[in-house]
């Protein structure tokens, strides 16, 4: 394992020197345009602070917001021109929504399971109601009254803002820990997709909140529908053809994608103008730039060329995200007393409570087991970057004040800083709360006991990708062995599919020796630990092997290893064989390379396709 270098404070001093106040004209070289200077100083500051924050594991979005505060009016006053600030924010906002539109996968949305679909439809409105009621309670207690009481829409806005979780932070952490394909990962991803859809609806209705008449709202929806139809037709008839022209010039892909984005934006903004010119009638159907950009992205997200576009646009993704969040930081006014910070802490607490009082019960009652429901709720416990977008638009439209928006930004920073800790400790937090949850009626699935004298030829501890493929192969080669196989896993959502294979499946926590004993592991002939240490929670393969060896001295135990240093320790704990997935894959690739060099790769390919039943449509529990 490589050791991390100690932090070099010389870097920090260099950063401080670079950020010392200087005359904008001098920083701009005397004749540099002010907008170029402002963007440059924003990116310089954001880069330096993000570098330091990354060293200490602090989310980069918090660094961008802090950079904006430092260079803005309440900091070093390097970026103070409100026109430049608004230009930076609008550019970042348009392209940020375009990028989000590119990530919308309608196939995943329509293919979500019952728990995700029901939770996704209900979570957002229920959380808005919860947040609005909490704001009313704060007002009754006199907390934040000077900020919340300035607008009749404060309660509604705060409810909307705490209803979403951060896509950028959550997905990044799940990907870094290779847990996106776990039950909490799939549940969290599904919820984030539905939250993005709800945000689209909120942004659509937001301009008409002061005058909530049916006709203006219907015309707004009609404008969205018209722009969507126009964009889809244009994307299929023109964009795909143009993409074929530039396919051999990858450097033009980014330019073409951004040109497409602003084509849709300009058309959406000029729907009314075009209607007046052609029909001499103003339908008031113009679509905002942000919504148009999101439609532009969504319309090409499912085209064959979408992957290439996403790849190229992602190159500049961080640039636009940085601009938008730095601009938000710049727009924060100087706090007038402690009211903004007190309200920020209150909003952060309300957001955390909403995950336990709304998210968790909703997940549980739609069919997710207690542990997965709790873990997913804890890991979604932060305010969304979309909350900042909604607050930004709310200030622009005069619905809320700038200081209330500042409180939202500070609340976002608080929850963003807590997110890595809560993510890593989610299983431990659940373990500490499990007793209380049981008393409140949130029961864990019953741990089934083994029937008297029942024995198993094979026991699979944990059920993830390796176990799914293994069980599928056993179904084909040895169905009788499958009927004598015990699967132990806490993800009750997949238990019916495992049981359909003929295997016996039981709920159990692998870190609990009593559970493993009661479900009959002591009567298994071969025991396989199928989950690697980086996915196990509360126990390691070495500890699991030692536990199984103690309760079943005669069993043949096969364990999962991910590091060479740990393999010997697992053997000493009692394992008969330790397999490492990367070494098994290296062996298979070595065979493929040998066949390729012997000009027999086509034969090798067909042999493996037949062996793995790929032509027949291989069917696994985890597809």
Coordinates of C-alpha atoms in Angstrom, one line a residue:
X1 CA 0.0 0.0 0.0
X2 CA 1.4 3.4 -1.0
X3 CA 1.7 5.9 1.8
X4 CA 0.2 9.4 1.4
X5 CA 2.6 12.3 1.5
X6 CA 2.2 14.7 4.4
X7 CA 0.6 17.9 3.4
X8 CA 3.1 20.5 2.2
X9 CA 2.2 23.9 3.6
X10 CA 4.3 25.6 1.0
X11 CA 1.5 24.9 -1.4
X12 CA -0.9 26.6 0.9
X13 CA 1.4 29.7 1.2
X14 CA 1.7 29.9 -2.5
X15 CA -2.1 29.8 -2.8
X16 CA -2.5 32.6 -0.2
X17 CA 0.1 34.8 -2.0
X18 CA -1.7 34.3 -5.3
X19 CA -5.0 35.3 -3.7
X20 CA -3.7 38.5 -2.1
X21 CA -5.8 41.5 -3.0
X22 CA -4.7 43.2 -6.1
X23 CA -6.0 45.9 -8.4
X24 CA -8.2 44.3 -11.1
X25 CA -6.5 46.3 -13.7
X26 CA -3.1 45.0 -12.6
X27 CA -4.4 41.5 -12.4
X28 CA -5.9 41.9 -15.9
X29 CA -2.6 43.0 -17.3
X30 CA -3.9 46.5 -17.9
X31 CA -6.0 45.8 -20.9
X32 CA -7.6 42.4 -20.2
X33 CA -11.4 42.5 -20.5
X34 CA -13.0 42.5 -17.1
X35 CA -15.1 39.4 -17.9
X36 CA -11.9 37.4 -18.9
X37 CA -10.3 38.7 -15.7
X38 CA -13.2 37.6 -13.5
X39 CA -13.4 34.1 -15.1
X40 CA -9.7 33.7 -14.8
X41 CA -9.5 34.7 -11.1
X42 CA -12.5 32.6 -10.4
X43 CA -10.9 29.5 -11.9
X44 CA -7.5 30.2 -10.3
X45 CA -9.0 30.5 -6.9
X46 CA -11.3 27.5 -7.3
X47 CA -8.4 25.3 -8.6
X48 CA -6.2 26.2 -5.6
X49 CA -8.8 25.7 -3.0
X50 CA -10.1 22.5 -4.6
X51 CA -6.5 21.2 -4.6
X52 CA -6.3 21.8 -0.8
X53 CA -9.8 20.5 -0.1
X54 CA -9.2 17.3 -2.1
X55 CA -6.1 16.6 0.0
X56 CA -8.3 16.5 3.1
X57 CA -11.2 14.6 1.4
X58 CA -13.6 17.6 1.4
X59 CA -16.1 17.8 -1.6
X60 CA -14.9 20.0 -4.4
X61 CA -18.3 21.8 -4.7
X62 CA -17.7 23.3 -1.2
X63 CA -14.3 24.5 -2.5
X64 CA -16.0 26.2 -5.5
X65 CA -18.5 28.0 -3.3
X66 CA -15.7 29.1 -0.9
X67 CA -13.7 30.3 -3.9
X68 CA -16.6 32.5 -4.9
X69 CA -16.9 33.9 -1.4
X70 CA -13.2 34.7 -1.3
X71 CA -13.0 36.5 -4.6
X72 CA -16.4 38.1 -4.3
X73 CA -17.6 41.3 -2.6
X74 CA -17.4 40.0 1.0
X75 CA -13.9 38.6 0.4
X76 CA -10.9 40.0 -1.6
X77 CA -13.3 42.0 -3.9
X78 CA -11.6 40.6 -7.1
X79 CA -14.9 39.9 -8.8
X80 CA -17.5 42.5 -8.1
X81 CA -19.1 43.5 -11.4
X82 CA -22.8 42.2 -11.1
X83 CA -23.1 41.9 -14.8
X84 CA -20.0 39.7 -15.0
X85 CA -21.2 37.6 -12.1
X86 CA -24.6 37.1 -13.7
X87 CA -23.0 36.2 -17.0
X88 CA -20.7 33.6 -15.4
X89 CA -23.7 32.1 -13.5
X90 CA -26.0 32.0 -16.5
X91 CA -23.4 30.4 -18.7
X92 CA -22.6 27.8 -16.1
X93 CA -26.3 27.2 -15.4
X94 CA -27.2 26.6 -19.1
X95 CA -24.4 24.2 -19.7
X96 CA -24.8 22.4 -16.4
X97 CA -28.5 21.6 -17.2
X98 CA -27.4 20.5 -20.7
X99 CA -25.0 18.0 -19.2
X100 CA -27.6 16.8 -16.8
X101 CA -30.0 16.3 -19.7
X102 CA -27.4 14.1 -21.4
X103 CA -27.4 11.8 -18.4
X104 CA -31.1 11.2 -18.3
X105 CA -31.7 7.5 -19.2
X106 CA -35.4 6.9 -19.8
X107 CA -34.9 3.2 -20.1
X108 CA -33.7 3.1 -16.5
X109 CA -36.6 5.2 -15.4
X110 CA -39.2 3.0 -17.0
X111 CA -37.4 -0.2 -15.9
X112 CA -37.3 0.7 -12.2
X113 CA -38.7 -1.8 -9.7
X114 CA -41.8 -1.2 -7.6
X115 CA -39.9 0.1 -4.6
X116 CA -38.0 2.7 -6.6
X117 CA -41.0 3.7 -8.7
X118 CA -43.4 4.2 -5.7
X119 CA -40.7 5.9 -3.6
X120 CA -39.6 8.1 -6.5
X121 CA -43.2 9.3 -7.1
X122 CA -44.0 10.0 -3.4
X123 CA -40.7 11.0 -1.8
X124 CA -40.4 14.5 -3.4
X125 CA -43.9 15.9 -2.6
X126 CA -43.9 14.3 0.9
X127 CA -40.5 15.9 1.7
X128 CA -41.7 19.3 0.4
X129 CA -44.7 19.0 2.8
X130 CA -42.4 18.0 5.6
X131 CA -40.0 20.8 4.9
X132 CA -42.7 23.4 4.7
X133 CA -44.2 22.3 8.0
X134 CA -40.7 22.5 9.6
X135 CA -40.3 26.0 8.3
X136 CA -43.7 27.0 9.8
X137 CA -42.4 25.5 13.1
X138 CA -39.2 27.5 12.9
X139 CA -41.3 30.7 12.4
X140 CA -43.5 29.8 15.3
X141 CA -40.3 29.4 17.5
X142 CA -38.9 32.7 16.2
X143 CA -35.9 31.0 14.5
X144 CA -34.9 32.7 11.2
X145 CA -38.0 34.9 11.2
X146 CA -36.1 37.9 9.8
X147 CA -35.2 35.8 6.7
X148 CA -38.1 33.3 6.3
X149 CA -40.8 35.9 7.1
X150 CA -39.8 38.2 4.2
X151 CA -41.5 36.1 1.5
X152 CA -44.8 34.2 1.4
X153 CA -43.0 31.5 -0.6
X154 CA -40.2 30.8 1.9
X155 CA -41.8 27.6 3.3
X156 CA -42.5 26.2 -0.1
X157 CA -39.0 27.0 -1.4
X158 CA -37.3 25.4 1.7
X159 CA -39.4 22.3 1.3
X160 CA -38.4 22.0 -2.4
X161 CA -34.7 22.6 -1.6
X162 CA -34.5 19.9 1.1
X163 CA -36.4 17.4 -1.0
X164 CA -33.5 16.6 -3.3
X165 CA -30.2 14.9 -2.7
X166 CA -26.9 15.6 -4.5
X167 CA -26.4 13.6 -7.6
X168 CA -22.8 14.8 -8.0
X169 CA -21.7 13.8 -4.5
X170 CA -23.7 10.6 -4.1
X171 CA -22.9 9.0 -7.4
X172 CA -19.2 9.9 -7.1
X173 CA -19.0 8.2 -3.7
X174 CA -20.8 5.1 -4.9
X175 CA -18.5 4.8 -7.9
X176 CA -15.4 5.3 -5.8
X177 CA -16.4 2.5 -3.5
X178 CA -17.6 0.2 -6.3
X179 CA -21.0 0.0 -4.7
X180 CA -23.3 1.4 -7.4
X181 CA -24.5 -2.1 -8.2
X182 CA -25.4 -2.9 -4.6
X183 CA -29.0 -2.6 -3.3
X184 CA -28.4 0.8 -1.6
X185 CA -26.6 1.9 -4.8
X186 CA -29.4 1.0 -7.1
X187 CA -32.0 2.4 -4.7
X188 CA -30.1 5.7 -4.4
X189 CA -29.5 6.0 -8.1
X190 CA -33.2 5.4 -8.8
X191 CA -34.2 8.0 -6.3
X192 CA -31.8 10.6 -7.8
X193 CA -33.2 10.0 -11.3
X194 CA -36.8 10.6 -10.1
X195 CA -35.6 13.7 -8.1
X196 CA -34.1 15.1 -11.3
X197 CA -37.5 14.6 -13.0
X198 CA -39.3 16.4 -10.2
X199 CA -36.8 19.3 -10.4
X200 CA -37.7 19.7 -14.1
X201 CA -41.4 20.1 -13.1
X202 CA -40.4 22.6 -10.4
X203 CA -38.3 24.7 -12.7
X204 CA -41.2 24.6 -15.2
X205 CA -43.8 25.8 -12.6
X206 CA -41.4 28.2 -10.8
X207 CA -41.9 31.3 -13.1
X208 CA -45.7 31.2 -12.5
X209 CA -45.6 30.7 -8.7
X210 CA -46.6 34.3 -8.1
X211 CA -49.6 34.0 -10.5
X212 CA -50.6 30.4 -10.3
X213 CA -53.4 30.6 -12.9
X214 CA -54.2 27.5 -14.8
X215 CA -53.8 29.0 -18.3
X216 CA -50.3 30.4 -18.0
X217 CA -49.1 27.1 -16.5
X218 CA -50.8 25.2 -19.3
X219 CA -49.2 27.4 -21.9
X220 CA -45.8 26.8 -20.2
X221 CA -46.3 23.1 -20.5
X222 CA -47.4 23.6 -24.1
X223 CA -44.2 25.5 -24.8
X224 CA -42.2 22.7 -23.2
X225 CA -44.1 20.1 -25.3
X226 CA -43.7 22.1 -28.5
X227 CA -40.0 22.6 -27.9
X228 CA -39.5 18.9 -27.0
X229 CA -41.3 17.7 -30.2
X230 CA -39.3 20.2 -32.3
X231 CA -36.0 19.1 -30.7
X232 CA -36.7 15.4 -31.0
X233 CA -37.5 15.7 -34.7
X234 CA -34.5 18.0 -35.4
X235 CA -32.2 15.6 -33.4
X236 CA -33.3 12.6 -35.4
X237 CA -33.4 14.3 -38.8
X238 CA -30.5 16.7 -38.5
X239 CA -28.2 16.0 -35.5
X240 CA -27.6 12.4 -36.3
X241 CA -26.8 13.2 -40.0
X242 CA -24.4 16.0 -38.9
X243 CA -22.8 13.7 -36.4
X244 CA -22.1 11.2 -39.2
X245 CA -20.3 14.0 -41.1
X246 CA -18.0 14.9 -38.2
X247 CA -17.6 11.3 -36.8
X248 CA -14.1 11.2 -38.3
X249 CA -13.2 14.6 -36.7
X250 CA -13.7 14.0 -33.0
X251 CA -12.5 17.5 -32.1
X252 CA -15.7 18.9 -33.7
X253 CA -18.0 16.8 -31.5
X254 CA -17.8 19.2 -28.6
X255 CA -18.4 22.2 -30.8
X256 CA -21.4 20.5 -32.5
X257 CA -22.9 19.5 -29.1
X258 CA -22.7 23.0 -27.8
X259 CA -24.1 24.4 -31.0
X260 CA -27.0 22.0 -30.7
X261 CA -27.6 23.1 -27.1
X262 CA -27.8 26.8 -28.0
X263 CA -29.9 26.0 -31.1
X264 CA -32.6 24.6 -28.8
X265 CA -32.1 27.4 -26.2
X266 CA -32.6 30.1 -28.9
X267 CA -35.6 28.4 -30.4
X268 CA -37.2 28.0 -26.9
X269 CA -36.6 31.7 -26.0
X270 CA -38.1 32.9 -29.4
X271 CA -41.2 30.8 -29.6
X272 CA -43.4 33.8 -28.9
X273 CA -41.4 36.0 -31.3
X274 CA -41.8 33.4 -34.1
X275 CA -45.5 33.1 -33.4
X276 CA -46.0 36.8 -33.6
X277 CA -44.1 37.0 -36.9
X278 CA -46.0 34.1 -38.5
X279 CA -49.5 34.2 -36.9
X280 CA -49.6 37.7 -35.4
X281 CA -50.4 36.1 -32.0
X282 CA -48.3 35.9 -28.8
X283 CA -49.1 32.6 -27.0
X284 CA -46.7 33.2 -24.1
X285 CA -45.1 29.8 -24.5
X286 CA -41.4 30.9 -24.4
X287 CA -39.2 28.4 -22.6
X288 CA -36.4 29.4 -20.2
X289 CA -32.8 28.9 -21.1
X290 CA -32.2 26.3 -18.4
X291 CA -35.2 24.2 -19.3
X292 CA -34.3 24.4 -23.0
X293 CA -30.8 23.3 -22.3
X294 CA -32.0 20.3 -20.3
X295 CA -34.4 19.4 -23.2
X296 CA -31.5 19.7 -25.7
X297 CA -29.5 17.2 -23.6
X298 CA -32.3 14.8 -23.0
X299 CA -33.3 14.7 -26.7
X300 CA -29.9 13.3 -27.8
X301 CA -29.3 11.3 -24.6
X302 CA -30.8 8.1 -26.2
X303 CA -29.5 8.5 -29.7
X304 CA -26.8 6.1 -30.9
X305 CA -24.2 8.9 -30.9
X306 CA -25.0 9.9 -27.3
X307 CA -22.1 8.0 -25.8
X308 CA -19.6 9.9 -27.9
X309 CA -21.2 13.2 -27.2
X310 CA -21.3 12.6 -23.5
X311 CA -17.6 11.6 -23.5
X312 CA -16.6 14.7 -25.3
X313 CA -18.8 17.1 -23.4
X314 CA -17.7 15.6 -20.1
X315 CA -14.2 17.0 -20.9
X316 CA -15.5 20.5 -20.1
X317 CA -18.1 19.4 -17.6
X318 CA -16.0 20.4 -14.6
X319 CA -15.3 23.8 -16.1
X320 CA -19.0 24.7 -16.3
X321 CA -19.8 23.2 -12.9
X322 CA -17.0 25.3 -11.4
X323 CA -18.2 28.5 -13.0
X324 CA -21.7 28.0 -11.8
X325 CA -20.9 27.3 -8.2
X326 CA -18.2 29.9 -8.0
X327 CA -20.7 32.4 -9.2
X328 CA -23.1 31.3 -6.5
X329 CA -20.4 31.9 -3.9
X330 CA -19.7 35.4 -5.3
X331 CA -23.4 36.2 -5.1
X332 CA -23.5 35.6 -1.3
X333 CA -24.1 38.9 0.5
X334 CA -22.2 39.8 3.7
X335 CA -24.2 38.1 6.5
X336 CA -26.0 40.7 8.7
X337 CA -25.5 39.0 12.0
X338 CA -25.7 35.3 12.9
X339 CA -29.2 34.8 11.5
X340 CA -28.0 33.4 8.1
X341 CA -25.7 30.8 9.8
X342 CA -28.3 29.8 12.4
X343 CA -30.9 29.3 9.7
X344 CA -28.3 27.3 7.6
X345 CA -27.7 24.9 10.5
X346 CA -31.5 24.6 11.0
X347 CA -32.0 23.7 7.3
X348 CA -29.2 21.2 7.4
X349 CA -30.8 19.5 10.5
X350 CA -34.2 19.5 8.8
X351 CA -32.7 17.9 5.7
X352 CA -31.1 15.2 7.8
X353 CA -34.4 14.6 9.7
X354 CA -36.3 14.3 6.4
X355 CA -34.2 11.3 5.4
X356 CA -35.1 9.5 8.6
X357 CA -38.7 10.6 8.9
X358 CA -39.7 10.5 5.1
X359 CA -37.2 8.6 3.0
X360 CA -36.6 5.7 5.3
X361 CA -40.3 4.8 6.1
X362 CA -41.1 5.2 2.5
X363 CA -38.4 2.9 1.3
X364 CA -39.3 0.4 4.1
X365 CA -43.1 0.3 3.3
X366 CA -42.5 -0.1 -0.4
X367 CA -40.6 -3.3 0.1
X368 CA -37.0 -2.5 0.9
X369 CA -35.5 -4.3 3.9
X370 CA -34.7 -2.4 7.0
X371 CA -30.9 -2.2 6.6
X372 CA -30.8 -1.3 2.9
X373 CA -33.6 1.3 3.5
X374 CA -31.7 2.9 6.3
X375 CA -28.3 2.9 4.6
X376 CA -29.7 4.4 1.4
X377 CA -31.5 7.1 3.5
X378 CA -28.3 8.0 5.3
X379 CA -26.3 8.2 2.1
X380 CA -28.8 10.6 0.5
X381 CA -28.6 12.9 3.5
X382 CA -27.4 16.1 1.8
X383 CA -29.0 19.1 0.0
X384 CA -28.9 18.8 -3.7
X385 CA -27.0 21.1 -6.0
X386 CA -30.3 21.5 -7.7
X387 CA -31.5 23.2 -4.5
X388 CA -28.9 25.9 -5.2
X389 CA -30.2 26.2 -8.7
X390 CA -33.8 26.6 -7.5
X391 CA -32.7 29.2 -4.9
X392 CA -30.6 31.0 -7.6
X393 CA -33.7 31.2 -9.8
X394 CA -35.9 32.2 -6.9
X395 CA -33.7 35.2 -6.2
X396 CA -33.7 36.2 -9.8
X397 CA -37.5 36.1 -9.9
X398 CA -37.9 37.9 -6.6
X399 CA -39.5 35.0 -4.8
X400 CA -36.9 34.9 -2.0
X401 CA -34.2 37.2 -0.7
X402 CA -30.5 36.9 -1.4
X403 CA -29.8 36.3 2.3
X404 CA -32.2 33.4 2.4
X405 CA -30.4 32.0 -0.7
X406 CA -27.1 32.4 1.3
X407 CA -28.5 30.3 4.1
X408 CA -29.4 27.6 1.6
X409 CA -25.8 27.7 0.2
X410 CA -24.3 27.4 3.7
X411 CA -26.7 24.5 4.5
X412 CA -25.6 22.8 1.3
X413 CA -21.9 23.2 2.4
X414 CA -22.7 21.8 5.9
X415 CA -24.4 18.7 4.5
X416 CA -21.8 18.3 1.7
X417 CA -19.0 18.2 4.3
X418 CA -21.0 15.6 6.3
X419 CA -21.6 13.4 3.3
X420 CA -18.3 11.5 3.1
X421 CA -18.5 10.7 6.9
X422 CA -22.2 9.6 6.7
X423 CA -21.5 7.5 3.6
X424 CA -18.6 5.6 5.3
X425 CA -20.4 5.1 8.6
X426 CA -23.9 4.3 7.2
X427 CA -23.8 0.6 8.2
X428 CA -22.5 1.4 11.6
X429 CA -25.1 4.1 12.2
X430 CA -27.8 1.5 11.1
X431 CA -26.4 -1.0 13.6
X432 CA -26.6 1.5 16.4
X433 CA -30.2 2.4 15.5
X434 CA -31.4 -1.1 14.7
X435 CA -32.8 -1.7 18.2
X436 CA -34.8 1.6 18.2
X437 CA -36.1 0.8 14.7
X438 CA -37.3 -2.6 15.9
X439 CA -39.1 -1.1 18.8
X440 CA -40.8 1.5 16.4
X441 CA -42.1 -1.4 14.3
X442 CA -39.6 -1.4 11.5
X443 CA -38.8 -5.1 11.7
X444 CA -35.8 -6.8 10.0
X445 CA -36.8 -9.9 7.9
X446 CA -37.0 -13.0 10.2
X447 CA -33.8 -15.0 10.4
X448 CA -35.0 -18.4 9.3
X449 CA -33.7 -21.4 11.3
X450 CA -32.4 -24.5 9.7
X451 CA -34.7 -27.5 9.9
X452 CA -33.5 -30.2 12.2
X453 CA -30.9 -32.4 10.5
X454 CA -31.0 -30.4 7.2
X455 CA -27.6 -30.3 5.5
X456 CA -26.3 -28.4 2.4
X457 CA -23.7 -29.4 -0.1
X458 CA -22.9 -25.8 -0.9
X459 CA -23.4 -22.5 1.0
X460 CA -22.9 -19.1 -0.6
X461 CA -22.2 -16.3 1.8
X462 CA -23.4 -13.0 0.2
X463 CA -24.9 -12.7 -3.2
X464 CA -23.4 -10.3 -5.7
X465 CA -22.0 -10.6 -9.2
X466 CA -19.7 -13.6 -8.6
X467 CA -22.4 -15.6 -6.9
X468 CA -25.0 -14.7 -9.5
X469 CA -22.9 -16.0 -12.3
X470 CA -21.8 -19.1 -10.3
X471 CA -25.5 -20.0 -9.6
X472 CA -26.4 -19.6 -13.2
X473 CA -23.6 -21.9 -14.3
X474 CA -24.6 -24.5 -11.6
X475 CA -28.2 -24.4 -12.9
X476 CA -27.0 -25.4 -16.3
X477 CA -24.4 -28.0 -15.2
X478 CA -25.7 -29.5 -11.9
X479 CA -29.3 -28.6 -11.1
X480 CA -29.3 -31.1 -8.2
X481 CA -26.5 -29.3 -6.5
X482 CA -28.5 -26.0 -6.8
X483 CA -31.3 -27.7 -4.9
X484 CA -28.7 -28.5 -2.1
X485 CA -27.3 -25.0 -2.0
X486 CA -27.9 -22.4 0.7
X487 CA -27.6 -18.7 -0.1
X488 CA -27.3 -16.2 2.8
X489 CA -27.8 -12.6 2.0
X490 CA -29.5 -9.5 3.6
X491 CA -31.0 -8.2 0.3
X492 CA -34.5 -9.6 0.6
X493 CA -35.5 -7.9 -2.7
X494 CA -33.7 -10.5 -4.7
X495 CA -34.7 -13.5 -2.5
X496 CA -37.6 -14.6 -4.7
X497 CA -35.4 -14.7 -7.8
X498 CA -32.8 -16.7 -6.0
X499 CA -35.4 -19.1 -4.7
X500 CA -36.8 -19.5 -8.3
X501 CA -33.5 -21.2 -9.2
X502 CA -34.2 -24.0 -6.7
X503 CA -31.7 -22.9 -4.1
X504 CA -32.6 -22.2 -0.5
X505 CA -32.2 -18.5 0.4
X506 CA -32.2 -17.1 3.9
X507 CA -31.8 -13.6 5.3
X508 CA -28.8 -13.1 7.5
X509 CA -26.1 -10.7 8.6
X510 CA -22.7 -12.2 7.7
X511 CA -21.1 -10.4 10.7
X512 CA -23.4 -12.1 13.2
X513 CA -22.2 -15.6 14.2
X514 CA -25.4 -16.5 15.9
X515 CA -27.4 -15.8 12.7
X516 CA -25.1 -18.0 10.6
X517 CA -25.3 -20.8 13.2
X518 CA -29.1 -20.8 13.4
X519 CA -29.6 -20.8 9.6
X520 CA -27.6 -24.1 9.3
X521 CA -24.2 -23.1 8.1
X522 CA -22.7 -25.6 10.5
X523 CA -24.2 -28.4 8.3
X524 CA -22.7 -27.1 5.0
X525 CA -20.0 -29.2 3.2
X526 CA -18.5 -26.4 1.1
X527 CA -18.8 -22.7 2.1
X528 CA -17.9 -19.9 -0.3
X529 CA -17.4 -16.3 0.8
X530 CA -18.4 -14.5 -2.4
X531 CA -18.2 -10.9 -1.4
X532 CA -14.8 -9.0 -1.5
X533 CA -13.7 -7.0 1.6
X534 CA -14.4 -3.7 -0.1
X535 CA -18.1 -4.6 -0.3
X536 CA -18.4 -6.4 3.1
X537 CA -19.7 -4.3 6.0
X538 CA -18.9 -5.1 9.6
X539 CA -16.6 -8.0 8.9
X540 CA -13.7 -9.1 6.6
X541 CA -13.1 -12.3 4.7
X542 CA -10.5 -13.2 7.2
X543 CA -12.8 -12.8 10.2
X544 CA -15.7 -14.5 8.3
X545 CA -13.5 -17.5 7.6
X546 CA -12.4 -17.8 11.2
X547 CA -16.1 -17.6 12.3
X548 CA -17.2 -20.3 9.9
X549 CA -14.2 -22.6 10.7
X550 CA -15.1 -22.4 14.4
X551 CA -18.7 -23.4 13.8
X552 CA -18.0 -26.0 11.1
X553 CA -14.5 -27.5 11.5
X554 CA -15.1 -30.1 8.7
X555 CA -16.2 -27.6 6.0
X556 CA -14.2 -26.8 2.9
X557 CA -14.0 -23.0 2.9
X558 CA -13.3 -20.9 -0.2
X559 CA -12.7 -17.2 0.4
X560 CA -12.5 -14.0 -1.6
X561 CA -9.2 -12.0 -1.6
X562 CA -8.4 -8.6 -3.0
X563 CA -4.9 -7.9 -1.7
X564 CA -1.9 -10.1 -1.8
X565 CA -0.9 -9.1 1.8
X566 CA -4.3 -10.4 3.1
X567 CA -4.3 -13.8 1.3
X568 CA -1.9 -15.4 3.8
X569 CA -3.9 -14.1 6.7
X570 CA -7.1 -15.6 5.3
X571 CA -5.4 -18.9 4.9
X572 CA -4.1 -18.8 8.5
X573 CA -7.7 -18.0 9.6
X574 CA -8.8 -21.4 8.1
X575 CA -9.5 -21.0 4.4
X576 CA -8.9 -24.0 2.1
X577 CA -8.6 -21.8 -1.0
X578 CA -8.5 -18.1 -1.5
X579 CA -9.5 -16.9 -5.0
X580 CA -8.7 -13.4 -6.4
X581 CA -11.0 -12.3 -9.2
X582 CA -8.3 -10.2 -10.9
X583 CA -5.9 -13.2 -11.1
X584 CA -8.7 -15.5 -12.5
X585 CA -9.4 -12.8 -15.1
X586 CA -5.7 -12.4 -15.9
X587 CA -5.6 -16.2 -16.6
X588 CA -8.6 -16.0 -18.9
X589 CA -7.1 -13.0 -20.7
X590 CA -3.8 -14.8 -21.0
X591 CA -5.5 -17.7 -22.7
X592 CA -7.3 -15.3 -25.1
X593 CA -4.0 -13.6 -26.0
X594 CA -2.4 -16.9 -26.7
X595 CA -5.3 -17.9 -29.0
X596 CA -5.1 -14.4 -30.7
X597 CA -1.4 -14.8 -31.4
X598 CA -2.1 -18.2 -32.9
X599 CA -4.8 -16.7 -35.2
X600 CA -7.5 -18.8 -33.4
X601 CA -9.3 -16.0 -31.6
X602 CA -12.5 -16.6 -33.6
X603 CA -12.6 -20.2 -32.5
X604 CA -11.8 -19.2 -28.9
X605 CA -14.6 -16.6 -29.0
X606 CA -17.3 -19.0 -30.3
X607 CA -16.2 -21.6 -27.8
X608 CA -16.6 -19.2 -24.9
X609 CA -19.9 -17.8 -26.2
X610 CA -21.3 -21.4 -26.3
X611 CA -19.8 -22.2 -22.9
X612 CA -21.3 -19.2 -21.2
X613 CA -24.7 -19.6 -23.1
X614 CA -24.6 -16.1 -24.4
X615 CA -26.4 -16.9 -27.6
X616 CA -29.2 -18.6 -25.7
X617 CA -29.8 -15.5 -23.6
X618 CA -28.0 -16.2 -20.4
X619 CA -30.3 -15.6 -17.4
X620 CA -29.0 -14.6 -14.1
X621 CA -30.5 -13.3 -10.8
X622 CA -28.4 -10.2 -11.2
X623 CA -28.5 -9.3 -14.9

